[in-house]
């Protein structure tokens, strides 16, 4: 059964790239959920007056984009030997490096690599799987970089 | 609108506290939209019976949403939101509907690097009972007065 396989074999695995479009609908939904309301997120003129090329997304949305890109690109069983339907997973530590502002309607290509797998013992045994990723823009420049840890209970 | 006074690089030194901010109560009506944006259909965030069966008092608010409030606490206070350079956080405790989250920060060090005036801060989030829900660090740049 896939769940019983040693996840250390996953170290170095490159996850399938995923293109995330920061589309208007997602940005609008995000702003409505979090209530973030400063004008540079809603108005292009205000964003330009603040020194940005055009309307920006909130930096707080960046972790969502990164996690969403990862969750859309992976197959839990193939990539993490994890039974998502019956298993329990949680997010662990998240790190982000904000290379530049991110803009509404731009596309980013996320590519993740499994950096480490550490087995830990709490009330239950779990694997801490850390995935590092880069998000590059249409010019092949890194726009966002980070790492996220997934807690996969055994 | 965030009414906290903005700071300049020279105003900060190790130990300086960033003006705190509170958000909430947390609203479960946003959890479905959050699940759709994240593509994360984990029933722990959406199904109260499922959560009760696992010994939890209610559904658990999605972790990235908790993070959003902590990062917003920083970026609403900065002169420009994308002056944020780096964040690192770990989830310490669950957040539930109706919780009120307060966000805090304290300067660890100030320095200059690659023509930028940078500040490293400890940042954390607490619920209304004073329990920490997120802990981490943030690095941002601030304008200088001179």
Short mmCIF file of C-alpha atoms in Angstrom, two decimals:
data_model
loop_
_atom_site.label_atom_id
_atom_site.label_comp_id
_atom_site.label_asym_id
_atom_site.label_seq_id
_atom_site.Cartn_x
_atom_site.Cartn_y
_atom_site.Cartn_z
CA UNK A 1 0.00 0.00 0.00
CA UNK A 2 1.40 3.41 -0.99
CA UNK A 3 0.97 4.89 2.51
CA UNK A 4 3.44 2.44 3.99
CA UNK A 5 6.29 3.35 1.64
CA UNK A 6 9.31 5.18 3.00
CA UNK A 7 8.87 8.81 2.01
CA UNK A 8 12.61 9.48 2.22
CA UNK A 9 12.66 8.09 -1.32
CA UNK A 10 10.80 11.27 -2.32
CA UNK A 11 13.73 13.57 -1.52
CA UNK A 12 14.81 15.32 -4.72
CA UNK A 13 11.58 14.60 -6.54
CA UNK A 14 10.62 17.47 -8.85
CA UNK A 15 6.88 18.05 -8.78
CA UNK A 16 4.97 18.79 -11.98
CA UNK A 17 5.13 22.51 -12.87
CA UNK A 18 1.91 24.43 -12.53
CA UNK A 19 0.92 27.74 -14.11
CA UNK A 20 -1.07 29.94 -11.76
CA UNK A 21 -2.93 32.91 -13.19
CA UNK A 22 -3.61 35.65 -10.65
CA UNK A 23 -6.99 36.26 -12.16
CA UNK A 24 -9.43 38.96 -11.21
CA UNK A 25 -11.98 36.56 -9.75
CA UNK A 26 -9.55 34.88 -7.35
CA UNK A 27 -8.15 38.23 -6.22
CA UNK A 28 -11.64 39.60 -5.64
CA UNK A 29 -12.66 36.50 -3.69
CA UNK A 30 -9.49 36.68 -1.62
CA UNK A 31 -10.06 40.33 -0.72
CA UNK A 32 -13.64 39.60 0.26
CA UNK A 33 -12.64 36.75 2.59
CA UNK A 34 -9.81 38.59 4.35
CA UNK A 35 -11.30 42.08 4.26
CA UNK A 36 -8.06 43.62 3.03
CA UNK A 37 -9.14 46.93 1.64
CA UNK A 38 -6.26 49.30 1.00
CA UNK A 39 -6.66 51.06 -2.32
CA UNK A 40 -3.53 49.71 -4.09
CA UNK A 41 -5.22 46.30 -4.21
CA UNK A 42 -8.38 47.67 -5.82
CA UNK A 43 -7.37 50.58 -7.98
CA UNK A 44 -4.71 50.72 -10.70
CA UNK A 45 -4.22 54.50 -10.50
CA UNK A 46 -3.57 54.35 -6.77
CA UNK A 47 -1.14 51.48 -7.30
CA UNK A 48 0.74 53.47 -9.96
CA UNK A 49 0.85 56.50 -7.67
CA UNK A 50 2.45 54.25 -5.05
CA UNK A 51 5.18 53.30 -7.53
CA UNK A 52 3.86 49.99 -8.85
CA UNK A 53 3.48 49.19 -12.54
CA UNK A 54 -0.20 48.36 -12.16
CA UNK A 55 -2.68 46.90 -9.66
CA UNK A 56 -1.00 44.64 -7.14
CA UNK A 57 -2.19 41.70 -5.10
CA UNK A 58 -1.67 41.70 -1.33
CA UNK A 59 1.58 39.98 -0.28
CA UNK A 60 -0.59 37.96 2.12
CA UNK A 61 -2.15 36.28 -0.91
CA UNK A 62 1.22 34.91 -2.05
CA UNK A 63 1.25 31.94 0.36
CA UNK A 64 -2.23 30.99 -0.85
CA UNK A 65 -1.06 31.03 -4.45
CA UNK A 66 1.96 28.91 -3.64
CA UNK A 67 -0.04 26.33 -1.70
CA UNK A 68 -2.81 26.28 -4.26
CA UNK A 69 -0.31 25.77 -7.09
CA UNK A 70 1.25 22.89 -5.22
CA UNK A 71 -2.09 21.28 -4.36
CA UNK A 72 -3.23 21.57 -7.98
CA UNK A 73 -0.04 20.10 -9.39
CA UNK A 74 0.39 17.07 -7.17
CA UNK A 75 -1.11 13.64 -7.02
CA UNK A 76 -1.10 12.82 -3.32
CA UNK A 77 -0.49 9.12 -3.75
CA UNK A 78 2.05 9.36 -6.56
CA UNK A 79 3.99 12.35 -5.21
CA UNK A 80 3.67 11.92 -1.44
CA UNK A 81 2.60 8.29 -0.97
CA UNK A 82 -0.40 9.66 0.90
CA UNK A 83 -4.04 8.59 1.00
CA UNK A 84 -5.66 12.03 0.98
CA UNK A 85 -9.20 10.68 1.24
CA UNK A 86 -8.62 8.77 4.47
CA UNK A 87 -5.42 10.25 5.86
CA UNK A 88 -4.80 13.39 7.91
CA UNK A 89 -2.57 16.15 6.65
CA UNK A 90 -1.74 19.61 7.95
CA UNK A 91 0.40 22.54 6.90
CA UNK A 92 3.65 22.98 8.82
CA UNK A 93 6.21 25.76 8.59
CA UNK A 94 5.94 28.14 5.63
CA UNK A 95 8.73 30.36 4.33
CA UNK A 96 8.41 32.94 1.56
CA UNK A 97 10.89 35.25 -0.12
CA UNK A 98 9.17 38.10 -1.91
CA UNK A 99 11.41 38.98 -4.84
CA UNK A 100 9.12 41.60 -6.34
CA UNK A 101 5.51 42.79 -6.27
CA UNK A 102 2.94 40.47 -7.85
CA UNK A 103 0.29 41.89 -10.16
CA UNK A 104 -3.32 41.11 -10.92
CA UNK A 105 -3.68 39.02 -14.09
CA UNK A 106 -0.07 37.89 -14.35
CA UNK A 107 0.92 34.24 -14.75
CA UNK A 108 3.51 32.45 -12.67
CA UNK A 109 4.94 28.99 -13.24
CA UNK A 110 5.56 27.14 -9.98
CA UNK A 111 8.03 24.29 -9.78
CA UNK A 112 8.48 22.44 -6.52
CA UNK A 113 11.10 19.99 -5.30
CA UNK A 114 10.92 17.77 -2.25
CA UNK A 115 13.78 19.03 -0.09
CA UNK A 116 13.53 16.87 3.00
CA UNK A 117 11.48 14.21 4.73
CA UNK A 118 11.77 13.87 8.50
CA UNK A 119 9.85 11.36 10.56
CA UNK A 120 8.67 12.76 13.88
CA UNK A 121 6.80 11.42 16.86
CA UNK A 122 4.05 13.45 18.54
CA UNK A 123 0.84 11.94 19.85
CA UNK A 124 1.04 10.14 16.49
CA UNK A 125 3.91 9.46 14.13
CA UNK A 126 4.10 11.73 11.11
CA UNK A 127 6.37 12.69 8.26
CA UNK A 128 7.35 16.33 7.85
CA UNK A 129 7.75 16.75 4.09
CA UNK A 130 9.29 20.06 3.02
CA UNK A 131 8.81 21.23 -0.54
CA UNK A 132 10.86 24.14 -1.88
CA UNK A 133 9.56 26.04 -4.88
CA UNK A 134 10.31 28.83 -7.33
CA UNK A 135 7.70 30.82 -9.21
CA UNK A 136 8.96 32.35 -12.43
CA UNK A 137 7.26 34.95 -14.59
CA UNK A 138 6.96 35.31 -18.36
CA UNK A 139 10.54 36.61 -18.52
CA UNK A 140 11.85 33.53 -16.71
CA UNK A 141 12.69 35.68 -13.70
CA UNK A 142 11.99 34.40 -10.21
CA UNK A 143 9.09 36.40 -8.78
CA UNK A 144 8.54 34.39 -5.62
CA UNK A 145 10.47 31.72 -3.80
CA UNK A 146 9.68 29.67 -0.76
CA UNK A 147 9.23 26.42 1.04
CA UNK A 148 6.31 24.79 2.73
CA UNK A 149 6.17 21.83 5.04
CA UNK A 150 3.39 19.30 4.98
CA UNK A 151 2.62 17.17 8.01
CA UNK A 152 1.46 13.75 6.85
CA UNK A 153 0.24 11.53 9.68
CA UNK A 154 0.97 7.83 9.47
CA UNK B 1 -8.37 51.75 7.05
CA UNK B 2 -5.27 51.13 9.13
CA UNK B 3 -4.69 54.08 11.45
CA UNK B 4 -1.46 52.91 13.06
CA UNK B 5 1.31 55.50 12.70
CA UNK B 6 3.91 54.49 10.14
CA UNK B 7 7.54 54.23 11.14
CA UNK B 8 10.81 55.09 9.45
CA UNK B 9 13.97 53.03 9.61
CA UNK B 10 15.60 55.33 12.16
CA UNK B 11 12.63 54.93 14.53
CA UNK B 12 13.27 51.24 15.09
CA UNK B 13 15.80 49.42 17.23
CA UNK B 14 15.98 45.91 18.66
CA UNK B 15 13.07 45.48 21.05
CA UNK B 16 10.85 48.11 19.47
CA UNK B 17 7.29 46.81 19.26
CA UNK B 18 5.27 47.14 16.10
CA UNK B 19 1.81 48.54 16.88
CA UNK B 20 -0.46 45.53 17.29
CA UNK B 21 -3.69 44.95 15.37
CA UNK B 22 -6.74 42.76 15.97
CA UNK B 23 -9.02 41.05 13.48
CA UNK B 24 -12.27 39.23 13.88
CA UNK B 25 -14.37 37.57 14.99
CA UNK B 26 -13.41 34.95 12.43
CA UNK B 27 -16.28 34.22 10.07
CA UNK B 28 -16.96 30.65 8.94
CA UNK B 29 -18.87 31.92 5.91
CA UNK B 30 -15.52 32.58 4.21
CA UNK B 31 -14.23 29.03 4.58
CA UNK B 32 -15.89 27.66 1.45
CA UNK B 33 -14.46 30.45 -0.69
CA UNK B 34 -11.08 29.84 0.92
CA UNK B 35 -11.31 26.12 0.13
CA UNK B 36 -12.14 26.92 -3.48
CA UNK B 37 -9.23 29.33 -3.91
CA UNK B 38 -6.80 26.91 -2.30
CA UNK B 39 -8.29 23.83 -3.97
CA UNK B 40 -8.26 22.27 -0.51
CA UNK B 41 -11.47 20.38 0.22
CA UNK B 42 -10.35 18.99 3.57
CA UNK B 43 -13.63 18.43 5.53
CA UNK B 44 -11.89 19.48 8.72
CA UNK B 45 -12.45 23.06 7.55
CA UNK B 46 -15.99 22.65 6.28
CA UNK B 47 -17.86 19.88 8.09
CA UNK B 48 -18.64 20.44 11.77
CA UNK B 49 -19.72 16.83 12.34
CA UNK B 50 -16.45 15.59 10.84
CA UNK B 51 -14.55 17.94 13.16
CA UNK B 52 -16.60 16.86 16.22
CA UNK B 53 -15.89 13.21 15.39
CA UNK B 54 -12.19 14.05 15.65
CA UNK B 55 -12.54 15.65 19.06
CA UNK B 56 -12.55 19.26 17.87
CA UNK B 57 -15.08 21.82 19.11
CA UNK B 58 -15.81 23.16 15.63
CA UNK B 59 -14.38 23.28 12.13
CA UNK B 60 -10.77 24.48 11.96
CA UNK B 61 -10.06 27.69 10.09
CA UNK B 62 -7.68 27.15 7.18
CA UNK B 63 -4.06 27.84 8.11
CA UNK B 64 -3.35 30.16 5.16
CA UNK B 65 -6.23 32.37 6.31
CA UNK B 66 -4.61 32.67 9.76
CA UNK B 67 -1.37 33.61 8.00
CA UNK B 68 -3.16 36.30 6.00
CA UNK B 69 -4.09 38.24 9.12
CA UNK B 70 -0.54 38.08 10.44
CA UNK B 71 0.97 39.28 7.16
CA UNK B 72 -1.70 41.94 6.75
CA UNK B 73 -0.75 43.24 10.19
CA UNK B 74 2.71 43.93 8.72
CA UNK B 75 1.83 45.02 5.18
CA UNK B 76 -0.98 47.43 6.16
CA UNK B 77 1.51 49.14 8.47
CA UNK B 78 4.36 49.37 5.94
CA UNK B 79 4.57 52.43 3.69
CA UNK B 80 4.15 50.11 0.70
CA UNK B 81 2.85 46.52 1.09
CA UNK B 82 5.48 44.94 -1.15
CA UNK B 83 8.25 46.32 1.04
CA UNK B 84 7.88 42.93 2.69
CA UNK B 85 10.93 40.79 1.82
CA UNK B 86 10.63 37.52 3.70
CA UNK B 87 8.34 35.67 6.08
CA UNK B 88 8.64 32.42 7.94
CA UNK B 89 5.89 31.11 10.21
CA UNK B 90 4.82 27.95 11.91
CA UNK B 91 1.35 26.99 13.00
CA UNK B 92 1.17 26.60 16.76
CA UNK B 93 -2.56 26.14 17.47
CA UNK B 94 -5.85 25.87 15.63
CA UNK B 95 -8.09 28.86 14.99
CA UNK B 96 -11.87 28.40 15.15
CA UNK B 97 -14.89 30.39 13.99
CA UNK B 98 -15.62 33.44 16.17
CA UNK B 99 -12.03 33.64 17.45
CA UNK B 100 -10.51 37.11 17.57
CA UNK B 101 -6.90 37.24 16.42
CA UNK B 102 -4.43 39.81 17.65
CA UNK B 103 -1.14 40.21 15.83
CA UNK B 104 2.11 41.42 17.33
CA UNK B 105 5.70 42.08 16.38
CA UNK B 106 9.01 43.11 17.93
CA UNK B 107 12.17 44.18 16.16
CA UNK B 108 15.08 41.75 16.31
CA UNK B 109 17.64 43.78 14.33
CA UNK B 110 17.98 46.62 11.85
CA UNK B 111 20.66 46.63 9.13
CA UNK B 112 21.53 47.75 5.63
CA UNK B 113 22.06 45.31 2.80
CA UNK B 114 22.25 45.86 -0.96
CA UNK B 115 21.20 49.52 -0.60
CA UNK B 116 18.13 48.60 1.44
CA UNK B 117 17.36 49.49 5.04
CA UNK B 118 16.08 46.22 6.44
CA UNK B 119 14.32 45.16 9.62
CA UNK B 120 14.02 41.65 11.00
CA UNK B 121 11.09 41.15 13.37
CA UNK B 122 9.62 38.42 15.48
CA UNK B 123 5.93 38.19 14.66
CA UNK B 124 3.17 36.24 16.34
CA UNK B 125 -0.58 35.87 16.52
CA UNK B 126 -2.76 35.14 19.54
CA UNK B 127 -6.40 34.25 20.03
CA UNK B 128 -8.71 35.96 22.54
CA UNK B 129 -7.47 33.63 25.30
CA UNK B 130 -3.88 34.76 24.80
CA UNK B 131 -2.88 31.44 23.21
CA UNK B 132 -0.35 31.74 20.40
CA UNK B 133 -1.67 30.46 17.07
CA UNK B 134 1.20 31.47 14.76
CA UNK B 135 4.83 32.32 15.45
CA UNK B 136 7.51 33.43 13.06
CA UNK B 137 9.71 36.10 11.58
CA UNK B 138 9.38 38.80 8.97
CA UNK B 139 11.89 40.95 7.12
CA UNK B 140 10.88 44.22 5.50
CA UNK B 141 12.39 47.45 4.28
CA UNK B 142 11.46 50.89 5.55
CA UNK B 143 12.20 54.33 4.10
CA UNK B 144 14.81 56.45 5.84
CA UNK B 145 14.07 59.99 7.03
CA UNK B 146 17.27 61.41 5.64
#
